[in-house]
Structure formats: C-alpha cells, structure tokens
mmCIF file of C-alpha atoms in Angstrom:
data_model
loop_
_atom_site.group_PDB
_atom_site.id
_atom_site.type_symbol
_atom_site.label_atom_id
_atom_site.label_comp_id
_atom_site.label_asym_id
_atom_site.label_seq_id
_atom_site.Cartn_x
_atom_site.Cartn_y
_atom_site.Cartn_z
ATOM 1 C CA MET V 1 -54.508 -25.230 -70.219
ATOM 2 C CA LYS V 2 -51.250 -23.289 -70.626
ATOM 3 C CA LYS V 3 -52.764 -20.422 -68.666
ATOM 4 C CA TYR V 4 -53.716 -22.842 -65.856
ATOM 5 C CA LEU V 5 -50.165 -24.324 -65.703
ATOM 6 C CA SER V 6 -48.643 -20.805 -65.548
ATOM 7 C CA VAL V 7 -50.861 -19.862 -62.586
ATOM 8 C CA LEU V 8 -50.047 -23.149 -60.821
ATOM 9 C CA LEU V 9 -46.273 -22.697 -61.245
ATOM 10 C CA ALA V 10 -46.450 -19.114 -59.969
ATOM 11 C CA SER V 11 -48.322 -20.273 -56.864
ATOM 12 C CA VAL V 12 -45.762 -23.043 -56.116
ATOM 13 C CA LEU V 13 -42.897 -20.544 -56.544
ATOM 14 C CA ALA V 14 -44.506 -18.042 -54.143
ATOM 15 C CA ILE V 15 -45.063 -20.730 -51.475
ATOM 16 C CA SER V 16 -41.407 -21.880 -51.811
ATOM 17 C CA MET V 17 -40.141 -18.329 -51.341
ATOM 18 C CA LEU V 18 -42.301 -17.838 -48.250
ATOM 19 C CA ALA V 19 -41.027 -21.115 -46.798
ATOM 20 C CA GLY V 20 -37.436 -20.001 -47.353
ATOM 21 C CA CYS V 21 -38.061 -16.754 -45.474
ATOM 22 C CA SER V 22 -39.801 -18.323 -42.494
ATOM 23 C CA PRO V 23 -37.887 -18.437 -39.162
ATOM 24 C CA LYS V 24 -35.983 -21.576 -38.308
ATOM 25 C CA THR V 25 -37.790 -23.726 -35.786
ATOM 26 C CA GLU V 26 -35.833 -25.659 -33.153
ATOM 27 C CA PRO V 27 -36.665 -29.242 -32.235
ATOM 28 C CA ALA V 28 -38.878 -29.610 -29.198
ATOM 29 C CA GLY V 29 -37.031 -29.151 -25.925
ATOM 30 C CA THR V 30 -34.150 -27.078 -27.376
ATOM 31 C CA THR V 31 -33.402 -23.345 -27.328
ATOM 32 C CA PRO V 32 -31.450 -21.203 -29.796
ATOM 33 C CA GLU V 33 -27.702 -21.151 -29.036
ATOM 34 C CA GLU V 34 -26.720 -17.967 -27.178
ATOM 35 C CA THR V 35 -23.308 -16.354 -26.568
ATOM 36 C CA PRO V 36 -22.974 -15.744 -22.836
ATOM 37 C CA PRO V 37 -22.459 -12.053 -21.990
ATOM 38 C CA VAL V 38 -18.910 -11.070 -21.041
ATOM 39 C CA GLU V 39 -18.937 -9.695 -17.512
ATOM 40 C CA GLU V 40 -16.798 -6.589 -17.206
ATOM 41 C CA VAL V 41 -14.624 -6.411 -14.098
ATOM 42 C CA ALA V 42 -14.232 -2.914 -12.711
ATOM 43 C CA THR V 43 -10.649 -1.737 -12.416
ATOM 44 C CA ALA V 44 -9.168 0.105 -9.446
ATOM 45 C CA SER V 45 -6.133 2.310 -8.876
ATOM 46 C CA THR V 46 -3.718 1.444 -6.066
ATOM 47 C CA GLY V 47 -2.331 4.096 -3.726
ATOM 48 C CA LEU V 48 0.132 4.199 -0.820
ATOM 49 C CA ALA V 49 0.994 7.042 1.554
ATOM 50 C CA VAL V 50 3.127 7.606 4.659
ATOM 51 C CA ILE V 51 3.208 10.527 7.104
ATOM 52 C CA SER V 52 6.004 10.526 9.696
ATOM 53 C CA SER V 53 7.099 12.615 12.661
ATOM 54 C CA ILE V 54 10.091 12.602 15.065
ATOM 55 C CA ALA V 55 8.583 15.215 17.392
ATOM 56 C CA LYS V 56 8.369 12.860 20.403
ATOM 57 C CA SER V 57 12.128 12.201 20.498
ATOM 58 C CA LYS V 58 13.931 13.175 23.758
ATOM 59 C CA ASP V 59 17.451 13.942 24.971
ATOM 60 C CA ALA V 60 19.270 11.525 27.274
ATOM 61 C CA GLY V 61 19.574 12.506 30.922
ATOM 62 C CA GLU V 62 18.811 10.474 34.018
ATOM 63 C CA LYS V 63 16.994 8.213 31.576
ATOM 64 C CA ASP V 64 18.189 7.074 28.181
ATOM 65 C CA GLY V 65 17.469 9.319 25.251
ATOM 66 C CA LEU V 66 14.795 8.406 22.724
ATOM 67 C CA ALA V 67 14.629 8.696 18.958
ATOM 68 C CA GLN V 68 10.982 8.015 18.166
ATOM 69 C CA VAL V 69 9.551 7.892 14.668
ATOM 70 C CA ASP V 70 5.748 7.846 14.404
ATOM 71 C CA SER V 71 4.441 6.902 10.975
ATOM 72 C CA ALA V 72 0.852 6.706 9.732
ATOM 73 C CA ILE V 73 0.696 4.299 6.773
ATOM 74 C CA VAL V 74 -2.292 3.896 4.441
ATOM 75 C CA ALA V 75 -3.018 1.763 1.384
ATOM 76 C CA VAL V 76 -6.120 2.258 -0.771
ATOM 77 C CA THR V 77 -7.761 1.116 -3.948
ATOM 78 C CA VAL V 78 -9.847 3.728 -5.748
ATOM 79 C CA ASP V 79 -12.474 3.450 -8.499
ATOM 80 C CA LYS V 80 -12.738 5.564 -11.666
ATOM 81 C CA ASP V 81 -14.922 8.103 -9.846
ATOM 82 C CA GLY V 82 -12.339 8.665 -7.114
ATOM 83 C CA LYS V 83 -14.246 6.703 -4.481
ATOM 84 C CA ILE V 84 -12.324 4.462 -2.097
ATOM 85 C CA VAL V 85 -12.970 0.777 -2.829
ATOM 86 C CA ASP V 86 -10.804 -0.632 -0.037
ATOM 87 C CA CYS V 87 -8.500 0.761 2.643
ATOM 88 C CA VAL V 88 -5.901 -0.643 5.045
ATOM 89 C CA ILE V 89 -4.392 1.472 7.836
ATOM 90 C CA ASP V 90 -1.336 0.756 9.971
ATOM 91 C CA ALA V 91 1.134 2.704 12.104
ATOM 92 C CA ALA V 92 4.760 2.284 13.092
ATOM 93 C CA GLN V 93 6.074 3.669 16.367
ATOM 94 C CA THR V 94 9.797 3.006 16.078
ATOM 95 C CA LYS V 95 11.753 3.683 19.274
ATOM 96 C CA ILE V 96 15.561 3.721 19.391
ATOM 97 C CA ASN V 97 17.245 4.516 22.714
ATOM 98 C CA PHE V 98 20.698 6.025 23.292
ATOM 99 C CA SER V 99 22.626 6.849 26.460
ATOM 100 C CA ALA V 100 23.991 10.064 27.971
ATOM 101 C CA ALA V 101 27.377 8.889 26.689
ATOM 102 C CA GLY V 102 26.090 9.019 23.104
ATOM 103 C CA GLU V 103 25.912 5.273 22.667
ATOM 104 C CA LEU V 104 23.051 3.273 21.207
ATOM 105 C CA VAL V 105 21.200 1.179 23.763
ATOM 106 C CA THR V 106 18.640 -0.520 21.518
ATOM 107 C CA PRO V 107 20.144 -3.683 19.961
ATOM 108 C CA ALA V 108 20.960 -3.277 16.269
ATOM 109 C CA ASP V 109 19.014 -6.429 15.344
ATOM 110 C CA THR V 110 15.770 -5.338 17.007
ATOM 111 C CA VAL V 111 12.616 -6.400 15.158
ATOM 112 C CA PHE V 112 10.190 -3.486 15.054
ATOM 113 C CA LYS V 113 6.501 -4.401 14.841
ATOM 114 C CA THR V 114 3.755 -2.148 13.541
ATOM 115 C CA LYS V 115 0.662 -1.511 15.645
ATOM 116 C CA ASN V 116 -1.346 -3.988 13.566
ATOM 117 C CA GLU V 117 1.329 -6.612 14.137
ATOM 118 C CA LEU V 118 1.381 -5.906 17.862
ATOM 119 C CA GLY V 119 -2.369 -6.382 18.112
ATOM 120 C CA GLU V 120 -3.357 -6.732 21.775
ATOM 121 C CA GLU V 121 0.304 -6.360 22.800
ATOM 122 C CA TYR V 122 -0.070 -2.652 22.074
ATOM 123 C CA GLY V 123 -2.305 -2.430 25.140
ATOM 124 C CA MET V 124 -4.907 0.162 24.200
ATOM 125 C CA LYS V 125 -8.065 -1.877 24.811
ATOM 126 C CA GLY V 126 -8.341 -1.188 28.549
ATOM 127 C CA ALA V 127 -7.791 2.561 28.173
ATOM 128 C CA SER V 128 -9.844 3.173 25.042
ATOM 129 C CA GLY V 129 -13.225 3.696 26.686
ATOM 130 C CA ILE V 130 -14.893 1.462 24.126
ATOM 131 C CA GLY V 131 -12.910 -1.716 24.815
ATOM 132 C CA LYS V 132 -11.283 -1.713 21.370
ATOM 133 C CA GLU V 133 -7.596 -2.265 20.615
ATOM 134 C CA TRP V 134 -5.706 0.101 18.276
ATOM 135 C CA ASN V 135 -5.781 -2.288 15.322
ATOM 136 C CA GLU V 136 -9.541 -2.782 15.730
ATOM 137 C CA GLN V 137 -10.132 0.973 15.732
ATOM 138 C CA ALA V 138 -7.866 1.494 12.717
ATOM 139 C CA ALA V 139 -9.799 -1.196 10.836
ATOM 140 C CA ALA V 140 -13.086 0.472 11.801
ATOM 141 C CA PHE V 141 -11.892 3.818 10.451
ATOM 142 C CA ALA V 142 -10.635 2.145 7.268
ATOM 143 C CA ASP V 143 -14.095 0.599 6.769
ATOM 144 C CA TYR V 144 -15.703 3.982 7.441
ATOM 145 C CA VAL V 145 -13.877 5.734 4.583
ATOM 146 C CA VAL V 146 -14.764 3.067 1.994
ATOM 147 C CA GLY V 147 -17.142 4.597 -0.550
ATOM 148 C CA LYS V 148 -15.933 8.129 0.164
ATOM 149 C CA THR V 149 -13.832 10.468 -1.961
ATOM 150 C CA ALA V 150 -10.701 12.211 -0.698
ATOM 151 C CA ASP V 151 -12.657 15.443 -0.217
ATOM 152 C CA GLU V 152 -15.285 13.665 1.852
ATOM 153 C CA VAL V 153 -12.580 12.124 4.026
ATOM 154 C CA LYS V 154 -10.944 15.537 4.520
ATOM 155 C CA ASN V 155 -14.293 16.877 5.735
ATOM 156 C CA ILE V 156 -14.668 14.324 8.557
ATOM 157 C CA ALA V 157 -15.223 16.400 11.697
ATOM 158 C CA ILE V 158 -12.480 16.282 14.362
ATOM 159 C CA ASP V 159 -11.714 18.276 17.510
ATOM 160 C CA GLU V 160 -8.523 20.209 18.321
ATOM 161 C CA GLU V 161 -6.801 17.013 19.445
ATOM 162 C CA GLY V 162 -7.607 15.180 16.210
ATOM 163 C CA HIS V 163 -10.399 12.961 17.572
ATOM 164 C CA ALA V 164 -13.610 12.322 15.637
ATOM 165 C CA THR V 165 -16.656 14.233 16.887
ATOM 166 C CA GLY V 166 -19.445 12.524 14.922
ATOM 167 C CA SER V 167 -21.420 9.828 16.749
ATOM 168 C CA ASP V 168 -21.173 7.571 13.680
ATOM 169 C CA LEU V 169 -17.420 7.313 14.373
ATOM 170 C CA THR V 170 -16.970 7.807 18.124
ATOM 171 C CA ALA V 171 -18.726 4.511 18.868
ATOM 172 C CA SER V 172 -15.917 2.576 17.170
ATOM 173 C CA VAL V 173 -12.942 4.970 16.967
ATOM 174 C CA THR V 174 -11.471 6.914 19.903
ATOM 175 C CA ILE V 175 -7.869 7.199 18.628
ATOM 176 C CA GLY V 176 -6.735 10.433 16.999
ATOM 177 C CA ILE V 177 -7.477 10.309 13.290
ATOM 178 C CA ASP V 178 -6.023 13.588 12.018
ATOM 179 C CA ASP V 179 -2.890 11.919 10.588
ATOM 180 C CA TYR V 180 -4.977 9.109 9.093
ATOM 181 C CA ILE V 181 -7.333 11.542 7.402
ATOM 182 C CA GLU V 182 -4.313 13.233 5.839
ATOM 183 C CA ALA V 183 -2.691 9.918 4.888
ATOM 184 C CA VAL V 184 -5.888 8.543 3.319
ATOM 185 C CA ALA V 185 -6.272 11.689 1.205
ATOM 186 C CA LYS V 186 -2.605 11.462 0.184
ATOM 187 C CA ALA V 187 -2.943 7.768 -0.720
ATOM 188 C CA VAL V 188 -5.915 8.562 -2.963
ATOM 189 C CA ALA V 189 -3.882 11.325 -4.638
ATOM 190 C CA ASN V 190 -0.987 8.876 -5.127
ATOM 191 C CA ALA V 191 -3.194 6.142 -6.616
ATOM 192 C CA ASN V 192 -2.321 4.834 -10.087
ATOM 193 C CA GLU V 193 -3.775 2.196 -12.390
ATOM 194 C CA LEU V 194 -1.323 -0.651 -11.848
ATOM 195 C CA GLY V 195 -3.525 -3.593 -12.831
ATOM 196 C CA ALA V 196 -5.838 -4.112 -9.852
ATOM 197 C CA ALA V 197 -9.491 -5.060 -10.118
ATOM 198 C CA ALA V 198 -12.059 -3.682 -7.677
ATOM 199 C CA THR V 199 -12.658 -7.206 -6.359
ATOM 200 C CA ASP V 200 -8.992 -7.873 -5.507
ATOM 201 C CA LYS V 201 -7.744 -8.196 -1.939
ATOM 202 C CA LEU V 202 -5.706 -5.235 -0.660
ATOM 203 C CA SER V 203 -2.819 -5.782 1.776
ATOM 204 C CA LEU V 204 -0.222 -3.560 3.439
ATOM 205 C CA ALA V 205 3.124 -4.438 5.033
ATOM 206 C CA VAL V 206 6.029 -2.616 6.676
ATOM 207 C CA VAL V 207 9.586 -3.749 7.422
ATOM 208 C CA THR V 208 11.776 -1.539 9.652
ATOM 209 C CA ASN V 209 15.385 -1.876 10.749
ATOM 210 C CA MET V 210 18.000 0.344 12.445
ATOM 211 C CA GLY V 211 21.031 -1.203 10.756
ATOM 212 C CA LYS V 212 22.591 2.122 9.722
ATOM 213 C CA SER V 213 22.384 3.669 13.200
ATOM 214 C CA ALA V 214 25.707 4.600 14.853
ATOM 215 C CA ASN V 215 27.170 5.757 18.176
ATOM 216 C CA ALA V 216 28.351 9.334 18.655
ATOM 217 C CA GLY V 217 32.090 9.986 18.535
ATOM 218 C CA GLU V 218 33.980 12.566 16.542
ATOM 219 C CA LYS V 219 30.743 12.890 14.603
ATOM 220 C CA ASP V 220 27.206 12.982 15.927
ATOM 221 C CA GLY V 221 25.520 9.664 16.542
ATOM 222 C CA LEU V 222 22.631 8.513 14.387
ATOM 223 C CA ALA V 223 19.403 6.752 15.234
ATOM 224 C CA GLN V 224 17.873 5.790 11.902
ATOM 225 C CA ALA V 225 14.584 4.010 11.371
ATOM 226 C CA TYR V 226 14.777 2.581 7.842
ATOM 227 C CA SER V 227 11.292 1.474 6.789
ATOM 228 C CA THR V 228 10.048 -0.208 3.622
ATOM 229 C CA TYR V 229 6.334 0.029 2.804
ATOM 230 C CA ILE V 230 4.407 -2.130 0.348
ATOM 231 C CA ALA V 231 0.782 -2.024 -0.786
ATOM 232 C CA VAL V 232 -0.262 -5.024 -2.859
ATOM 233 C CA THR V 233 -3.444 -6.404 -4.392
ATOM 234 C CA THR V 234 -4.025 -10.071 -5.164
ATOM 235 C CA ASP V 235 -6.649 -11.959 -7.138
ATOM 236 C CA ALA V 236 -8.581 -15.084 -6.155
ATOM 237 C CA ASP V 237 -5.635 -17.258 -7.234
ATOM 238 C CA GLY V 238 -3.191 -15.390 -4.985
ATOM 239 C CA LYS V 239 -1.413 -13.668 -7.876
ATOM 240 C CA ILE V 240 -0.235 -10.094 -7.451
ATOM 241 C CA THR V 241 -2.321 -7.756 -9.594
ATOM 242 C CA SER V 242 -0.725 -4.483 -8.475
ATOM 243 C CA CYS V 243 2.113 -3.374 -6.240
ATOM 244 C CA ALA V 244 3.258 -0.009 -4.853
ATOM 245 C CA ILE V 245 6.554 0.359 -2.967
ATOM 246 C CA ASP V 246 8.030 3.202 -0.913
ATOM 247 C CA ALA V 247 10.645 3.633 1.814
ATOM 248 C CA SER V 248 11.815 6.210 4.350
ATOM 249 C CA GLN V 249 15.011 6.941 6.241
ATOM 250 C CA SER V 250 13.969 8.820 9.383
ATOM 251 C CA ASN V 251 17.071 10.198 11.132
ATOM 252 C CA VAL V 252 17.615 11.582 14.624
ATOM 253 C CA ASN V 253 21.153 12.759 15.403
ATOM 254 C CA PHE V 254 22.625 13.075 18.908
ATOM 255 C CA ASP V 255 25.994 14.118 20.328
ATOM 256 C CA ALA V 256 28.406 12.413 22.720
ATOM 257 C CA THR V 257 26.449 13.750 25.721
ATOM 258 C CA GLY V 258 23.174 12.275 24.513
ATOM 259 C CA LYS V 259 21.739 15.621 23.420
ATOM 260 C CA ILE V 260 19.662 15.585 20.235
ATOM 261 C CA THR V 261 21.199 17.821 17.566
ATOM 262 C CA THR V 262 18.421 17.413 14.974
ATOM 263 C CA ASP V 263 15.904 20.259 14.912
ATOM 264 C CA LEU V 264 12.807 18.211 15.745
ATOM 265 C CA ALA V 265 10.383 21.056 15.082
ATOM 266 C CA ALA V 266 11.803 21.889 11.658
ATOM 267 C CA ALA V 267 12.347 18.343 10.412
ATOM 268 C CA VAL V 268 10.334 17.485 7.293
ATOM 269 C CA LEU V 269 10.287 13.744 6.738
ATOM 270 C CA ARG V 270 9.732 12.673 3.154
ATOM 271 C CA THR V 271 9.696 9.188 1.697
ATOM 272 C CA LYS V 272 12.037 8.162 -1.111
ATOM 273 C CA ASN V 273 9.234 8.389 -3.658
ATOM 274 C CA GLU V 274 8.479 11.918 -2.489
ATOM 275 C CA LEU V 275 12.165 12.856 -2.702
ATOM 276 C CA GLY V 276 12.395 11.555 -6.271
ATOM 277 C CA GLU V 277 15.606 12.797 -7.911
ATOM 278 C CA GLU V 278 16.562 14.666 -4.738
ATOM 279 C CA TYR V 279 17.446 11.303 -3.219
ATOM 280 C CA GLY V 280 20.445 11.309 -5.529
ATOM 281 C CA MET V 281 20.849 7.682 -6.561
ATOM 282 C CA LYS V 282 20.701 8.079 -10.336
ATOM 283 C CA GLY V 283 24.366 8.952 -10.840
ATOM 284 C CA ALA V 284 25.639 6.133 -8.634
ATOM 285 C CA SER V 285 23.223 3.405 -9.712
ATOM 286 C CA GLY V 286 25.171 2.138 -12.714
ATOM 287 C CA ILE V 287 21.987 2.069 -14.796
ATOM 288 C CA GLY V 288 21.074 5.762 -14.526
ATOM 289 C CA LYS V 289 17.889 5.072 -12.574
ATOM 290 C CA GLU V 290 16.712 6.868 -9.419
ATOM 291 C CA TRP V 291 15.531 4.891 -6.364
ATOM 292 C CA ASN V 292 11.836 5.507 -7.054
ATOM 293 C CA GLU V 293 12.241 4.357 -10.666
ATOM 294 C CA GLN V 294 13.931 1.148 -9.547
ATOM 295 C CA ALA V 295 11.302 0.483 -6.877
ATOM 296 C CA ALA V 296 8.577 0.931 -9.496
ATOM 297 C CA ALA V 297 10.424 -1.451 -11.842
ATOM 298 C CA PHE V 298 10.581 -4.118 -9.128
ATOM 299 C CA ALA V 299 6.881 -3.605 -8.332
ATOM 300 C CA LEU V 300 6.061 -4.171 -12.001
ATOM 301 C CA TYR V 301 8.342 -7.235 -12.094
ATOM 302 C CA VAL V 302 6.482 -9.011 -9.268
ATOM 303 C CA THR V 303 3.037 -8.229 -10.690
ATOM 304 C CA GLY V 304 1.520 -11.503 -11.898
ATOM 305 C CA LYS V 305 3.608 -13.576 -9.478
ATOM 306 C CA THR V 306 2.555 -15.592 -6.428
ATOM 307 C CA ALA V 307 4.125 -15.477 -2.961
ATOM 308 C CA ALA V 308 6.187 -18.575 -3.778
ATOM 309 C CA GLU V 309 7.490 -17.023 -6.989
ATOM 310 C CA VAL V 310 8.481 -13.832 -5.172
ATOM 311 C CA GLU V 311 10.246 -15.881 -2.516
ATOM 312 C CA GLY V 312 12.175 -17.624 -5.300
ATOM 313 C CA ILE V 313 13.700 -14.410 -6.684
ATOM 314 C CA ALA V 314 17.465 -14.918 -6.394
ATOM 315 C CA ILE V 315 19.548 -12.400 -4.414
ATOM 316 C CA ASP V 316 23.185 -12.269 -3.298
ATOM 317 C CA GLU V 317 24.542 -11.867 0.251
ATOM 318 C CA GLU V 318 24.023 -8.098 0.098
ATOM 319 C CA GLY V 319 20.389 -8.436 -0.971
ATOM 320 C CA HIS V 320 20.832 -7.500 -4.624
ATOM 321 C CA ALA V 321 19.074 -9.352 -7.441
ATOM 322 C CA THR V 322 21.270 -11.732 -9.425
ATOM 323 C CA GLY V 323 19.003 -12.511 -12.388
ATOM 324 C CA SER V 324 19.648 -10.587 -15.594
ATOM 325 C CA ASP V 325 15.913 -10.031 -16.019
ATOM 326 C CA LEU V 326 16.058 -7.773 -12.925
ATOM 327 C CA THR V 327 19.571 -6.346 -12.834
ATOM 328 C CA ALA V 328 18.942 -4.341 -15.999
ATOM 329 C CA SER V 329 16.361 -2.222 -14.172
ATOM 330 C CA VAL V 330 17.020 -2.768 -10.438
ATOM 331 C CA THR V 331 20.421 -2.384 -8.768
ATOM 332 C CA ILE V 332 19.184 -1.440 -5.262
ATOM 333 C CA GLY V 333 18.915 -4.089 -2.555
ATOM 334 C CA ILE V 334 15.601 -5.931 -2.734
ATOM 335 C CA ASP V 335 15.825 -8.086 0.391
ATOM 336 C CA ASP V 336 13.542 -5.752 2.364
ATOM 337 C CA PHE V 337 11.165 -5.617 -0.605
ATOM 338 C CA LYS V 338 10.947 -9.396 -0.554
ATOM 339 C CA ALA V 339 10.476 -9.470 3.214
ATOM 340 C CA ALA V 340 7.676 -6.891 3.072
ATOM 341 C CA LEU V 341 5.962 -8.743 0.218
ATOM 342 C CA ALA V 342 6.159 -12.001 2.165
ATOM 343 C CA LYS V 343 4.360 -10.275 5.056
ATOM 344 C CA ALA V 344 1.746 -8.713 2.804
ATOM 345 C CA LEU V 345 1.032 -11.970 0.965
ATOM 346 C CA ALA V 346 0.964 -14.195 4.064
#
C-alpha cells in the first residue's frame, strides 16, 4: 500500500510540473500582446552652394553701364551613401546700372527677384525650343540629379557651351547646366548633418539688396549686390529641422566716367562662408566670432522653430537681435536672415 501511494504521488507531481511548463493559452479571439516595431527614419545631410560671376558687366557709354552678378544657387539633402535625396536650384541675375557720369541709375530700394521668383516673367518659354520656362527647366534638372552622387553629376555630358547632350535631359532642359553641375557637386561637398530627415521638405530662398552701393566721386563708385542665401528643411508639422545660411558681397567698381575699374576677368567671387576668417569680422564682433560662425549659430537657433516663431524673433531698428539668448552668439544683423527664412518657409 505504501509503495502504491508513493507511485501515485510521483505521478501527480510529474503532471503538475508538466502543466507548469506548458505554454500559456490566450482566451478565444485574443492574440498575444506585441510591441510595435520602431520605424527608423533615415537622416540626411543638408548642403548649400553658390557660384557667382560678374563677367557680363559693361562700361557706361551711349548707354548706361551695367554691373551684373550672375549666381547659380543650389540646395541639396544627401543620404549616408552620398546620394542626393532632394535638390532645389535657383539663379539670381542682379543688374545695377550706372551712368557715364559715375552715378547710380538703379534705385537703391530695388527688389531683386531670382529666376524662380520671376517665373514666366523671365520670358524664356517662347525661345526655349521645348516651351519650358527657366524655372521649369531648373526643376527638371534638379529632379534629374536626385539619386545620383556628386561624381555622377560631374559626369553628365555637356557640349562646349555647357548644354546637356544626352537625350534623357535635352527633352526637358535646354538651358546651360555647366554652372549647375558645379554648384550641385559643391553643395554635396558642403553638406552636413544638421538634423534633417530624408522625408523632410527642402526649400531655398535668396534675398538681395544694393544698399551699400555708392556713386563715384573722389573714390570709385560701387555697385554691390549683397545676397543672403538660406537652405532649410521642414518636417510635416512645419518645424525647421535643419538650416544652412550663407551670403555674398559681389562688388563692381566704376569711376566718374562710368568706366569699370574692377578686373572682371580676374575677379574671384567667394561667399562669406568660403572666406571664413578672411572676412575679418572676428576682431570687431565684440564676441570674438567670425561671420560664418555667427551665421551657423543663428541657423542652429532657428532649428526646431516654425515660421511664426522665426517671425517673432525680436530685432532693433538696425536689424540686430535684442534677446539675450541670441546676442551671446550673434551680433551681426539678422533682418535679411529672417526675410530669407520667411520666403523659404512660405
């Protein structure tokens, strides 16, 4: 009898252990609780580049003289493999006239539009051969380079005049693209991880004025196109996720007879970011920061903000920030930065 009870207890114990190890069963109609997978969002680097020329400027004579600054402007986002995720292309053709008496003819408060802003006003559609305006062709070329690396863009075939030769491009782009090829490659090289995601919207804006231009007198006159460039990415909520800022001061000097004194062929036009410490602001800034450092600080400051929040940044009558959260790192005027951002975010 004792032997029988021992066998019975051993059997019950074995069954209990097996029951404890069996998988848990869910009630009918339910499924085990799962943790949803976290979707990774691919990051992208943001790049901005400008290439400018004053080669088309002309002396005054029977007609007014012309200081013309042609700038190719490109913004890109680039993935971790160096492939272009998005691209925006624009151009500025800034024209400032002066007389044979060495006096400026173009009003100082002139609003200079880029070719994208001009749209059909630019007037290329009828002469293009494919019925496409400049901004349409620039957008087509920007779309064409998406998915390519800088090296692949550099290898796009062009003729001696800078026009595309491949049939995959000539159907949609008849404008010269040599400067845009160079600017796209430069923008990719300039790209940095500033917080953008590959899915963010990329925008580009330019603000140009001639406020520092002056008539000739005892000194040569000056026609100066002062341009501010901004590339910005925004998320689905309209918040800035990355921002890149640059500027250029393109100068053409002329004498009291309207003759250009600047060597147009030798002029090398560099942006303020490209000049770096050569621009020479650090010693005079009051905070020991060069222009490019301050521009980068402002770009970082607006990251995470909306258009309304950028618009609300307080400035004085001279365009300088008044808030202590900015003045510690930015002493340059930011009014043009704000104006360019407002354009880009519109």
